[in-house]
Coordinates of C-alpha atoms in Angstrom, one line a residue:
M1 CA 135.7 89.7 88.6
R2 CA 136.6 92.2 91.3
V3 CA 133.5 93.7 92.9
L4 CA 133.3 96.8 95.1
I5 CA 130.3 96.9 97.5
G6 CA 129.3 100.0 99.3
G7 CA 127.5 99.1 102.5
G8 CA 128.6 95.5 102.1
S9 CA 128.5 94.7 105.9
G10 CA 124.7 95.1 106.0
F11 CA 121.9 92.5 105.7
V12 CA 121.8 92.5 101.9
G13 CA 125.5 93.1 101.5
R14 CA 126.4 90.0 103.6
E15 CA 124.2 87.8 101.4
L16 CA 125.6 89.4 98.2
T17 CA 129.2 89.0 99.4
R18 CA 128.6 85.3 100.1
L19 CA 127.0 84.7 96.7
L20 CA 129.8 86.5 94.8
R21 CA 132.6 84.7 96.7
D22 CA 130.9 81.4 96.1
K23 CA 131.0 82.2 92.4
G24 CA 134.8 82.9 92.7
H25 CA 134.7 86.7 92.6
E26 CA 136.9 88.9 94.7
V27 CA 134.9 91.3 96.9
T28 CA 136.0 94.5 98.6
V29 CA 133.6 96.2 101.0
I30 CA 133.4 99.9 101.6
S31 CA 132.6 100.4 105.3
R32 CA 132.8 102.9 108.1
Q33 CA 135.3 100.7 109.8
P34 CA 138.6 99.4 108.3
G35 CA 139.4 95.7 108.2
P36 CA 140.5 92.8 106.0
G37 CA 138.9 93.0 102.6
K38 CA 137.6 96.5 103.4
I39 CA 138.3 100.1 102.6
T40 CA 136.6 103.1 104.4
W41 CA 134.5 105.8 102.7
D42 CA 137.3 108.3 103.6
E43 CA 139.8 106.1 101.8
L44 CA 137.5 106.0 98.7
V45 CA 137.3 109.8 98.6
S46 CA 141.0 110.4 99.3
G47 CA 142.5 107.5 97.3
G48 CA 140.0 107.1 94.5
L49 CA 138.4 103.9 93.2
P50 CA 140.3 100.7 93.8
P51 CA 140.7 98.4 90.8
C52 CA 137.4 96.7 90.1
E53 CA 135.2 95.4 87.3
S54 CA 131.9 96.1 89.0
A55 CA 130.6 98.4 91.8
V56 CA 127.3 98.5 93.8
N57 CA 126.0 100.7 96.5
L58 CA 123.8 99.3 99.3
A59 CA 124.6 101.8 102.0
G60 CA 121.9 103.7 103.9
E61 CA 120.4 104.2 107.4
N62 CA 117.8 101.5 108.2
L63 CA 114.4 102.9 107.2
M64 CA 112.7 101.0 110.0
N65 CA 115.3 101.4 112.7
P66 CA 113.4 100.5 115.9
L67 CA 115.8 102.6 118.0
R68 CA 115.1 105.9 116.2
W69 CA 112.0 108.1 116.0
W70 CA 111.4 109.9 112.7
S71 CA 112.8 113.2 113.8
K72 CA 114.3 115.8 111.5
S73 CA 117.7 114.4 112.4
F74 CA 116.7 110.9 111.4
K75 CA 115.1 112.0 108.1
D76 CA 118.3 113.9 107.3
D77 CA 120.3 110.7 108.0
L78 CA 118.0 108.7 105.7
F79 CA 118.9 111.1 102.9
S80 CA 122.6 111.8 103.6
S81 CA 123.5 108.2 104.3
R82 CA 122.2 107.2 100.9
I83 CA 122.9 110.2 98.7
N84 CA 126.4 111.1 100.0
T85 CA 127.7 107.5 99.7
T86 CA 126.2 107.1 96.2
K87 CA 127.7 110.4 95.1
A88 CA 131.1 109.4 96.5
L89 CA 131.0 106.2 94.5
A90 CA 129.7 107.8 91.3
Q91 CA 132.4 110.5 91.5
A92 CA 135.1 108.0 92.1
I93 CA 133.9 106.0 89.1
A94 CA 133.8 109.1 86.9
A95 CA 137.3 110.1 88.0
S96 CA 138.8 106.7 87.5
S97 CA 141.2 106.0 84.6
S98 CA 139.8 102.5 84.5
P99 CA 136.1 102.7 85.5
P100 CA 134.2 99.5 86.2
Q101 CA 132.1 97.8 83.5
S102 CA 129.0 97.8 85.7
W103 CA 127.7 100.3 88.3
V104 CA 124.6 99.2 90.3
L105 CA 122.5 101.2 92.7
V106 CA 119.9 99.5 95.0
S107 CA 117.1 102.0 95.8
G108 CA 113.5 101.1 96.5
V109 CA 109.9 100.8 95.3
A110 CA 108.8 103.9 97.4
C111 CA 108.9 105.9 94.1
Y112 CA 105.6 104.2 93.0
Q113 CA 102.5 105.8 94.6
P114 CA 100.5 103.4 96.8
S115 CA 97.4 102.1 95.2
L116 CA 95.0 99.1 95.6
T117 CA 94.6 98.8 91.9
A118 CA 97.5 100.3 89.9
Q119 CA 100.3 98.0 88.7
Y120 CA 103.8 99.3 88.2
T121 CA 106.5 98.0 86.0
E122 CA 110.0 99.4 85.3
D123 CA 108.5 101.4 82.5
S124 CA 105.9 103.2 84.7
E125 CA 106.4 107.0 84.9
W126 CA 106.4 108.6 88.3
T127 CA 107.0 111.9 90.1
P128 CA 107.8 112.5 93.8
F129 CA 104.7 112.7 96.0
D130 CA 106.0 112.3 99.5
L131 CA 109.2 112.2 101.6
L132 CA 110.3 108.7 100.5
S133 CA 109.6 109.1 96.8
K134 CA 111.6 112.4 97.0
L135 CA 114.4 110.4 98.6
V136 CA 114.4 107.8 95.8
K137 CA 114.4 110.6 93.1
E138 CA 117.4 112.3 94.7
W139 CA 119.1 109.0 95.5
E140 CA 118.9 107.7 91.9
A141 CA 119.9 111.1 90.5
S142 CA 123.1 111.1 92.6
A143 CA 124.2 107.8 90.9
L144 CA 124.1 109.2 87.4
L145 CA 127.5 109.1 85.6
P146 CA 128.7 111.7 83.0
E147 CA 127.9 110.7 79.5
K148 CA 131.5 110.0 78.5
V149 CA 131.7 107.4 81.3
T150 CA 128.5 105.6 80.3
K151 CA 130.1 104.6 77.0
N152 CA 132.0 102.0 78.9
T153 CA 130.1 101.6 82.2
K154 CA 126.6 100.0 82.4
Q155 CA 124.3 101.8 84.9
V156 CA 121.7 99.7 86.7
V157 CA 119.1 100.8 89.3
I158 CA 117.4 98.0 91.3
R159 CA 114.2 98.9 93.2
P160 CA 113.5 96.2 95.9
G161 CA 110.4 95.7 98.0
A162 CA 110.5 94.5 101.6
V163 CA 113.5 92.2 101.8
L164 CA 112.8 88.9 103.7
G165 CA 115.5 86.7 105.1
R166 CA 116.8 85.0 108.3
D167 CA 119.6 87.4 109.2
G168 CA 117.8 90.7 109.2
G169 CA 115.4 92.9 107.2
A170 CA 111.7 93.0 107.8
M171 CA 111.5 89.4 109.3
K172 CA 113.9 90.2 112.1
Q173 CA 111.3 92.5 113.8
M174 CA 108.3 90.4 112.8
Q175 CA 109.2 86.9 113.9
L176 CA 109.0 87.3 117.7
P177 CA 105.4 88.7 117.7
F178 CA 104.3 85.9 115.4
W179 CA 106.0 83.2 117.4
L180 CA 104.1 84.6 120.5
G181 CA 100.8 84.4 118.6
L182 CA 100.6 88.2 118.5
G183 CA 101.0 88.6 114.7
G184 CA 98.2 90.1 112.7
T185 CA 97.3 92.2 109.7
L186 CA 98.3 95.9 109.6
G187 CA 95.5 98.4 108.9
S188 CA 93.0 96.9 106.4
G189 CA 95.3 94.2 105.3
R190 CA 94.2 94.9 101.7
Q191 CA 97.3 97.0 100.9
P192 CA 99.8 95.4 98.4
F193 CA 103.0 94.0 100.0
P194 CA 105.8 93.9 97.4
W195 CA 108.6 91.7 98.8
I196 CA 111.6 89.6 97.8
H197 CA 113.8 87.0 99.4
V198 CA 117.2 88.3 100.2
S199 CA 118.8 85.4 98.2
D200 CA 116.9 86.5 95.1
L201 CA 117.8 90.1 95.6
A202 CA 121.5 89.2 95.8
G203 CA 121.0 87.1 92.7
I204 CA 119.4 90.0 90.8
I205 CA 122.3 92.3 91.9
A206 CA 124.9 89.7 90.8
H207 CA 123.1 89.3 87.5
A208 CA 123.2 93.1 87.0
L209 CA 126.9 93.3 87.9
E210 CA 127.9 91.1 84.9
P211 CA 129.7 93.0 82.1
P212 CA 127.4 94.4 79.5
A213 CA 127.0 92.3 76.3
D214 CA 126.5 95.4 74.1
T215 CA 127.5 99.1 74.3
P216 CA 125.9 100.4 77.5
S217 CA 122.9 102.8 77.3
P218 CA 123.5 106.4 78.5
S219 CA 120.5 105.9 80.8
P220 CA 120.3 103.5 83.7
I221 CA 118.6 100.1 83.3
V222 CA 115.8 99.9 85.9
L223 CA 115.0 96.5 87.4
N224 CA 112.2 96.0 90.0
G225 CA 113.7 93.8 92.7
V226 CA 110.5 92.1 93.8
A227 CA 109.1 88.6 93.7
P228 CA 106.7 87.9 90.7
A229 CA 103.9 87.0 93.2
L230 CA 101.5 89.8 93.9
N231 CA 100.5 89.6 97.6
T232 CA 98.6 91.7 100.2
N233 CA 99.5 92.3 103.8
Y234 CA 96.7 90.0 104.8
E235 CA 98.0 87.2 102.5
F236 CA 101.5 87.6 103.9
T237 CA 100.3 87.6 107.5
K238 CA 98.2 84.5 107.0
E239 CA 101.0 82.6 105.2
L240 CA 103.6 83.5 107.9
G241 CA 101.2 82.3 110.6
R242 CA 100.5 79.1 108.7
V243 CA 104.2 78.3 108.2
L244 CA 105.0 79.1 111.9
R245 CA 101.8 77.2 113.0
R246 CA 100.7 80.3 115.0
P247 CA 97.4 82.1 115.1
T248 CA 97.0 85.5 113.3
V249 CA 93.8 86.7 114.8
F250 CA 94.9 90.2 115.7
T251 CA 94.5 93.3 113.6
V252 CA 96.4 96.5 114.2
P253 CA 94.2 99.5 113.1
G254 CA 95.9 102.3 111.2
F255 CA 95.2 104.9 113.9
I256 CA 97.0 102.7 116.5
L257 CA 100.1 102.6 114.2
N258 CA 99.8 106.3 113.7
A259 CA 99.8 106.9 117.4
L260 CA 102.7 104.5 118.1
M261 CA 105.0 105.2 115.2
G262 CA 103.9 108.5 113.7
S263 CA 102.0 108.9 110.4
E264 CA 105.1 108.8 108.2
V265 CA 106.2 105.4 109.4
A266 CA 102.6 104.1 109.7
V267 CA 101.9 104.8 106.0
I268 CA 104.8 102.5 105.0
L269 CA 103.1 99.7 106.8
T270 CA 99.4 100.4 105.9
Q271 CA 99.9 101.3 102.2
G272 CA 101.7 99.5 99.4
Q273 CA 102.2 99.1 95.7
K274 CA 101.6 96.3 93.2
V275 CA 105.0 96.1 91.6
L276 CA 105.9 93.7 88.8
P277 CA 109.4 92.6 87.9
K278 CA 108.7 92.7 84.2
R279 CA 112.2 93.7 83.0
T280 CA 113.9 91.5 85.6
L281 CA 112.1 88.4 84.2
E282 CA 112.8 89.5 80.6
A283 CA 116.5 89.7 81.5
G284 CA 116.3 86.0 82.2
F285 CA 116.6 86.0 86.0
Q286 CA 115.4 82.8 87.6
Y287 CA 113.9 83.2 91.1
K288 CA 114.7 80.7 93.8
Y289 CA 111.7 81.9 95.9
P290 CA 109.0 83.2 93.6
D291 CA 106.1 82.7 96.1
L292 CA 105.5 83.4 99.8
T293 CA 105.3 79.7 100.8
S294 CA 108.7 78.8 99.5
A295 CA 110.3 82.0 100.8
L296 CA 108.8 81.8 104.3
K297 CA 109.6 78.1 104.7
E298 CA 113.2 78.7 103.9
I299 CA 113.4 81.6 106.4
V300 CA 111.7 80.0 109.4
G301 CA 113.3 76.6 108.7
S302 CA 110.0 74.6 108.2

Protein backbone atom coordinates (compact mmCIF):
# COMPACT_ATOMS: atom_id res chain seq x y z
CA MET A 1 0.00 0.00 0.00
CA ARG A 2 1.25 3.48 -0.89
CA VAL A 3 0.53 5.98 1.88
CA LEU A 4 0.76 9.77 1.69
CA ILE A 5 1.35 11.50 5.06
CA GLY A 6 0.87 15.24 5.50
CA GLY A 7 3.10 16.42 8.33
CA GLY A 8 4.92 13.11 8.39
CA SER A 9 8.15 14.57 9.79
CA GLY A 10 6.55 15.45 13.15
CA PHE A 11 6.36 13.42 16.37
CA VAL A 12 3.36 11.26 15.41
CA GLY A 13 4.32 11.20 11.74
CA ARG A 14 7.74 9.68 12.46
CA GLU A 15 6.16 6.91 14.52
CA LEU A 16 3.51 6.24 11.88
CA THR A 17 6.12 6.18 9.11
CA ARG A 18 8.19 3.62 11.04
CA LEU A 19 5.16 1.43 11.64
CA LEU A 20 3.96 1.52 8.04
CA ARG A 21 7.39 0.81 6.60
CA ASP A 22 7.83 -2.08 9.03
CA LYS A 23 4.58 -3.47 7.62
CA GLY A 24 6.02 -3.21 4.11
CA HIS A 25 4.09 -0.14 2.96
CA GLU A 26 5.55 2.64 0.83
CA VAL A 27 5.41 6.08 2.49
CA THR A 28 5.62 9.53 0.94
CA VAL A 29 5.72 12.51 3.29
CA ILE A 30 4.35 15.97 2.48
CA SER A 31 6.67 18.48 4.09
CA ARG A 32 7.72 22.12 3.89
CA GLN A 33 11.18 20.95 2.79
CA PRO A 34 11.93 18.69 -0.20
CA GLY A 35 13.96 15.53 0.19
CA PRO A 36 14.06 11.77 -0.47
CA GLY A 37 10.64 10.20 -0.04
CA LYS A 38 9.04 13.65 0.25
CA ILE A 39 7.01 16.14 -1.73
CA THR A 40 6.32 19.73 -0.68
CA TRP A 41 2.89 21.26 -0.08
CA ASP A 42 3.48 23.51 -3.10
CA GLU A 43 4.14 20.44 -5.24
CA LEU A 44 0.89 18.86 -3.99
CA VAL A 45 -1.08 21.96 -4.97
CA SER A 46 0.60 22.43 -8.36
CA GLY A 47 1.09 18.81 -9.37
CA GLY A 48 -1.91 17.13 -7.77
CA LEU A 49 -2.11 13.98 -5.67
CA PRO A 50 0.70 11.47 -6.22
CA PRO A 51 -0.40 7.85 -6.70
CA CYS A 52 -1.48 6.44 -3.33
CA GLU A 53 -3.99 4.06 -1.79
CA SER A 54 -4.30 5.98 1.49
CA ALA A 55 -3.71 9.51 2.76
CA VAL A 56 -3.54 11.05 6.24
CA ASN A 57 -2.99 14.58 7.51
CA LEU A 58 -1.04 15.21 10.73
CA ALA A 59 0.19 18.72 9.92
CA GLY A 60 -0.29 21.60 12.33
CA GLU A 61 1.53 24.11 14.52
CA ASN A 62 2.40 22.66 17.95
CA LEU A 63 -0.40 23.67 20.31
CA MET A 64 1.95 23.83 23.30
CA ASN A 65 4.92 25.39 21.52
CA PRO A 66 7.04 26.68 24.45
CA LEU A 67 8.68 29.28 22.23
CA ARG A 68 5.49 31.10 21.29
CA TRP A 69 2.98 33.14 23.29
CA TRP A 70 -0.71 32.79 22.44
CA SER A 71 -0.84 36.02 20.43
CA LYS A 72 -3.28 36.64 17.58
CA SER A 73 -0.50 35.62 15.16
CA PHE A 74 -0.01 32.29 16.95
CA LYS A 75 -3.76 31.59 17.05
CA ASP A 76 -3.95 32.36 13.32
CA ASP A 77 -1.12 29.87 12.76
CA LEU A 78 -2.95 27.21 14.81
CA PHE A 79 -5.89 27.51 12.43
CA SER A 80 -4.11 28.05 9.11
CA SER A 81 -1.48 25.32 9.59
CA ARG A 82 -4.23 22.76 10.12
CA ILE A 83 -7.07 23.95 7.92
CA ASN A 84 -5.03 25.01 4.88
CA THR A 85 -3.06 21.75 4.73
CA THR A 86 -6.21 19.66 5.25
CA LYS A 87 -8.03 21.59 2.52
CA ALA A 88 -5.08 21.14 0.17
CA LEU A 89 -5.13 17.38 0.65
CA ALA A 90 -8.92 17.08 0.46
CA GLN A 91 -9.00 19.14 -2.75
CA ALA A 92 -6.18 17.08 -4.27
CA ILE A 93 -8.08 13.88 -3.42
CA ALA A 94 -11.31 15.25 -4.88
CA ALA A 95 -9.55 16.29 -8.11
CA SER A 96 -7.67 13.01 -8.54
CA SER A 97 -8.69 10.61 -11.29
CA SER A 98 -7.66 7.78 -8.96
CA PRO A 99 -8.45 8.90 -5.39
CA PRO A 100 -7.18 6.89 -2.42
CA GLN A 101 -9.33 4.24 -0.77
CA SER A 102 -8.91 5.84 2.66
CA TRP A 103 -8.52 9.45 3.85
CA VAL A 104 -7.74 10.04 7.53
CA LEU A 105 -7.63 13.30 9.48
CA VAL A 106 -6.14 13.42 12.98
CA SER A 107 -7.76 16.27 14.94
CA GLY A 108 -8.29 16.32 18.73
CA VAL A 109 -10.57 15.84 21.75
CA ALA A 110 -10.87 19.60 22.33
CA CYS A 111 -14.31 19.40 20.69
CA TYR A 112 -15.69 17.84 23.90
CA GLN A 113 -16.52 20.31 26.67
CA PRO A 114 -14.40 19.86 29.83
CA SER A 115 -16.31 18.19 32.66
CA LEU A 116 -15.54 16.24 35.83
CA THR A 117 -18.53 13.94 35.27
CA ALA A 118 -19.61 13.76 31.60
CA GLN A 119 -18.26 10.90 29.51
CA TYR A 120 -17.84 11.26 25.76
CA THR A 121 -17.87 8.61 23.04
CA GLU A 122 -17.63 9.06 19.29
CA ASP A 123 -21.44 9.32 19.22
CA SER A 124 -21.55 12.30 21.59
CA GLU A 125 -23.00 15.45 20.05
CA TRP A 126 -21.11 18.71 20.50
CA THR A 127 -21.08 22.33 19.43
CA PRO A 128 -18.14 24.76 19.57
CA PHE A 129 -17.80 26.53 22.91
CA ASP A 130 -14.28 28.05 22.82
CA LEU A 131 -11.33 28.70 20.52
CA LEU A 132 -10.05 25.12 20.33
CA SER A 133 -13.46 23.52 19.83
CA LYS A 134 -14.09 26.04 17.04
CA LEU A 135 -10.73 25.00 15.56
CA VAL A 136 -11.72 21.32 15.61
CA LYS A 137 -15.07 22.13 13.96
CA GLU A 138 -13.46 24.07 11.10
CA TRP A 139 -10.59 21.60 10.81
CA GLU A 140 -12.83 18.56 10.45
CA ALA A 141 -15.13 20.41 8.06
CA SER A 142 -12.17 21.24 5.82
CA ALA A 143 -11.48 17.50 5.36
CA LEU A 144 -14.92 16.63 3.98
CA LEU A 145 -14.94 15.22 0.46
CA PRO A 146 -17.61 15.74 -2.21
CA GLU A 147 -20.30 13.04 -2.13
CA LYS A 148 -19.24 11.58 -5.48
CA VAL A 149 -15.73 10.93 -4.08
CA THR A 150 -17.00 9.30 -0.87
CA LYS A 151 -18.46 6.46 -2.92
CA ASN A 152 -14.91 5.15 -3.30
CA THR A 153 -12.93 6.84 -0.52
CA LYS A 154 -13.46 6.04 3.17
CA GLN A 155 -13.25 9.13 5.41
CA VAL A 156 -12.00 8.76 8.98
CA VAL A 157 -11.49 11.36 11.71
CA ILE A 158 -9.32 10.37 14.70
CA ARG A 159 -9.49 12.54 17.84
CA PRO A 160 -6.45 11.91 20.06
CA GLY A 161 -5.85 13.06 23.60
CA ALA A 162 -2.41 14.03 24.92
CA VAL A 163 0.10 11.94 22.96
CA LEU A 164 2.79 10.37 25.15
CA GLY A 165 6.11 9.03 23.84
CA ARG A 166 9.88 9.26 24.11
CA ASP A 167 10.60 11.44 21.10
CA GLY A 168 8.28 14.38 21.64
CA GLY A 169 4.76 15.35 22.56
CA ALA A 170 3.67 16.14 26.09
CA MET A 171 6.41 14.06 27.75
CA LYS A 172 9.24 16.03 26.17
CA GLN A 173 8.39 19.09 28.26
CA MET A 174 7.42 17.20 31.41
CA GLN A 175 10.28 14.78 31.98
CA LEU A 176 12.97 17.26 33.09
CA PRO A 177 10.89 18.86 35.89
CA PHE A 178 9.88 15.41 37.11
CA TRP A 179 13.47 14.14 37.02
CA LEU A 180 14.45 17.15 39.14
CA GLY A 181 11.74 16.32 41.66
CA LEU A 182 9.73 19.38 40.68
CA GLY A 183 6.80 17.56 39.09
CA GLY A 184 3.34 18.03 40.54
CA THR A 185 -0.36 18.20 39.91
CA LEU A 186 -1.78 21.07 37.86
CA GLY A 187 -4.68 22.97 39.38
CA SER A 188 -6.94 20.71 41.43
CA GLY A 189 -5.57 17.54 39.83
CA ARG A 190 -9.14 16.24 39.57
CA GLN A 191 -9.48 17.16 35.90
CA PRO A 192 -9.65 14.21 33.49
CA PHE A 193 -6.49 13.54 31.49
CA PRO A 194 -7.29 11.80 28.18
CA TRP A 195 -4.05 10.38 26.79
CA ILE A 196 -2.61 7.82 24.37
CA HIS A 197 0.81 6.29 23.75
CA VAL A 198 2.22 7.42 20.41
CA SER A 199 2.64 3.78 19.29
CA ASP A 200 -1.06 3.14 19.84
CA LEU A 201 -2.07 6.31 18.02
CA ALA A 202 0.09 5.25 15.07
CA GLY A 203 -1.58 1.83 15.26
CA ILE A 204 -5.08 3.33 15.19
CA ILE A 205 -4.14 5.48 12.19
CA ALA A 206 -2.65 2.49 10.36
CA HIS A 207 -5.81 0.50 11.16
CA ALA A 208 -7.95 3.34 9.76
CA LEU A 209 -5.84 3.57 6.59
CA GLU A 210 -6.73 0.02 5.56
CA PRO A 211 -9.06 -0.19 2.55
CA PRO A 212 -12.78 -0.28 3.46
CA ALA A 213 -14.40 -3.70 3.61
CA ASP A 214 -17.74 -2.33 2.41
CA THR A 215 -18.99 0.64 0.41
CA PRO A 216 -17.76 3.74 2.31
CA SER A 217 -20.22 5.91 4.23
CA PRO A 218 -20.74 9.46 2.90
CA SER A 219 -20.01 10.71 6.45
CA PRO A 220 -16.64 10.35 8.18
CA ILE A 221 -16.10 7.55 10.68
CA VAL A 222 -15.04 9.13 13.99
CA LEU A 223 -12.60 7.29 16.28
CA ASN A 224 -11.49 8.58 19.68
CA GLY A 225 -7.71 8.14 19.79
CA VAL A 226 -7.36 7.73 23.54
CA ALA A 227 -6.35 4.91 25.86
CA PRO A 228 -9.28 2.98 27.38
CA ALA A 229 -8.12 3.93 30.90
CA LEU A 230 -9.84 6.97 32.43
CA ASN A 231 -7.28 8.93 34.44
CA THR A 232 -7.03 12.29 36.17
CA ASN A 233 -4.12 14.69 36.17
CA TYR A 234 -3.41 13.66 39.78
CA GLU A 235 -3.25 9.96 38.82
CA PHE A 236 -0.97 10.70 35.89
CA THR A 237 1.32 12.85 38.06
CA LYS A 238 1.61 10.23 40.80
CA GLU A 239 2.20 7.37 38.36
CA LEU A 240 4.90 9.26 36.47
CA GLY A 241 6.61 10.11 39.75
CA ARG A 242 6.41 6.47 40.85
CA VAL A 243 7.85 5.15 37.59
CA LEU A 244 10.67 7.73 37.71
CA ARG A 245 11.14 7.20 41.46
CA ARG A 246 10.82 10.92 42.03
CA PRO A 247 8.69 12.88 44.51
CA THR A 248 5.57 14.69 43.28
CA VAL A 249 4.79 16.91 46.24
CA PHE A 250 4.28 20.19 44.40
CA THR A 251 0.96 21.58 43.22
CA VAL A 252 0.77 24.36 40.65
CA PRO A 253 -2.38 26.42 41.36
CA GLY A 254 -4.52 27.49 38.45
CA PHE A 255 -3.95 31.19 39.05
CA ILE A 256 -0.16 30.67 38.73
CA LEU A 257 -0.65 28.91 35.38
CA ASN A 258 -2.93 31.74 34.27
CA ALA A 259 -0.27 34.31 35.15
CA LEU A 260 2.59 32.39 33.53
CA MET A 261 0.90 31.08 30.39
CA GLY A 262 -2.28 33.04 29.91
CA SER A 263 -5.79 31.77 30.57
CA GLU A 264 -6.26 30.12 27.15
CA VAL A 265 -3.23 27.88 27.65
CA ALA A 266 -3.87 27.31 31.37
CA VAL A 267 -7.34 25.96 30.70
CA ILE A 268 -5.84 23.20 28.52
CA LEU A 269 -3.81 22.05 31.53
CA THR A 270 -6.36 22.57 34.32
CA GLN A 271 -9.46 21.19 32.59
CA GLY A 272 -10.09 17.95 30.73
CA GLN A 273 -12.63 15.50 29.36
CA LYS A 274 -13.48 11.84 30.07
CA VAL A 275 -13.17 10.43 26.57
CA LEU A 276 -13.90 6.77 25.80
CA PRO A 277 -12.61 4.96 22.67
CA LYS A 278 -15.89 3.06 22.21
CA ARG A 279 -15.84 2.77 18.42
CA THR A 280 -12.06 2.30 18.35
CA LEU A 281 -12.44 -0.81 20.53
CA GLU A 282 -15.46 -2.00 18.55
CA ALA A 283 -13.35 -1.74 15.38
CA GLY A 284 -11.08 -4.41 16.89
CA PHE A 285 -8.03 -2.30 17.68
CA GLN A 286 -5.74 -3.92 20.26
CA TYR A 287 -3.86 -1.48 22.50
CA LYS A 288 -0.21 -2.13 23.33
CA TYR A 289 -0.35 0.37 26.21
CA PRO A 290 -3.91 0.44 27.61
CA ASP A 291 -2.90 1.78 31.04
CA LEU A 292 -0.57 4.46 32.42
CA THR A 293 1.85 2.04 34.08
CA SER A 294 2.71 0.14 30.89
CA ALA A 295 2.85 3.34 28.83
CA LEU A 296 5.08 5.30 31.21
CA LYS A 297 7.43 2.37 31.82
CA GLU A 298 8.02 2.08 28.08
CA ILE A 299 8.58 5.82 27.73
CA VAL A 300 11.04 6.33 30.58
CA GLY A 301 12.75 2.97 30.07
CA SER A 302 12.02 1.45 33.49
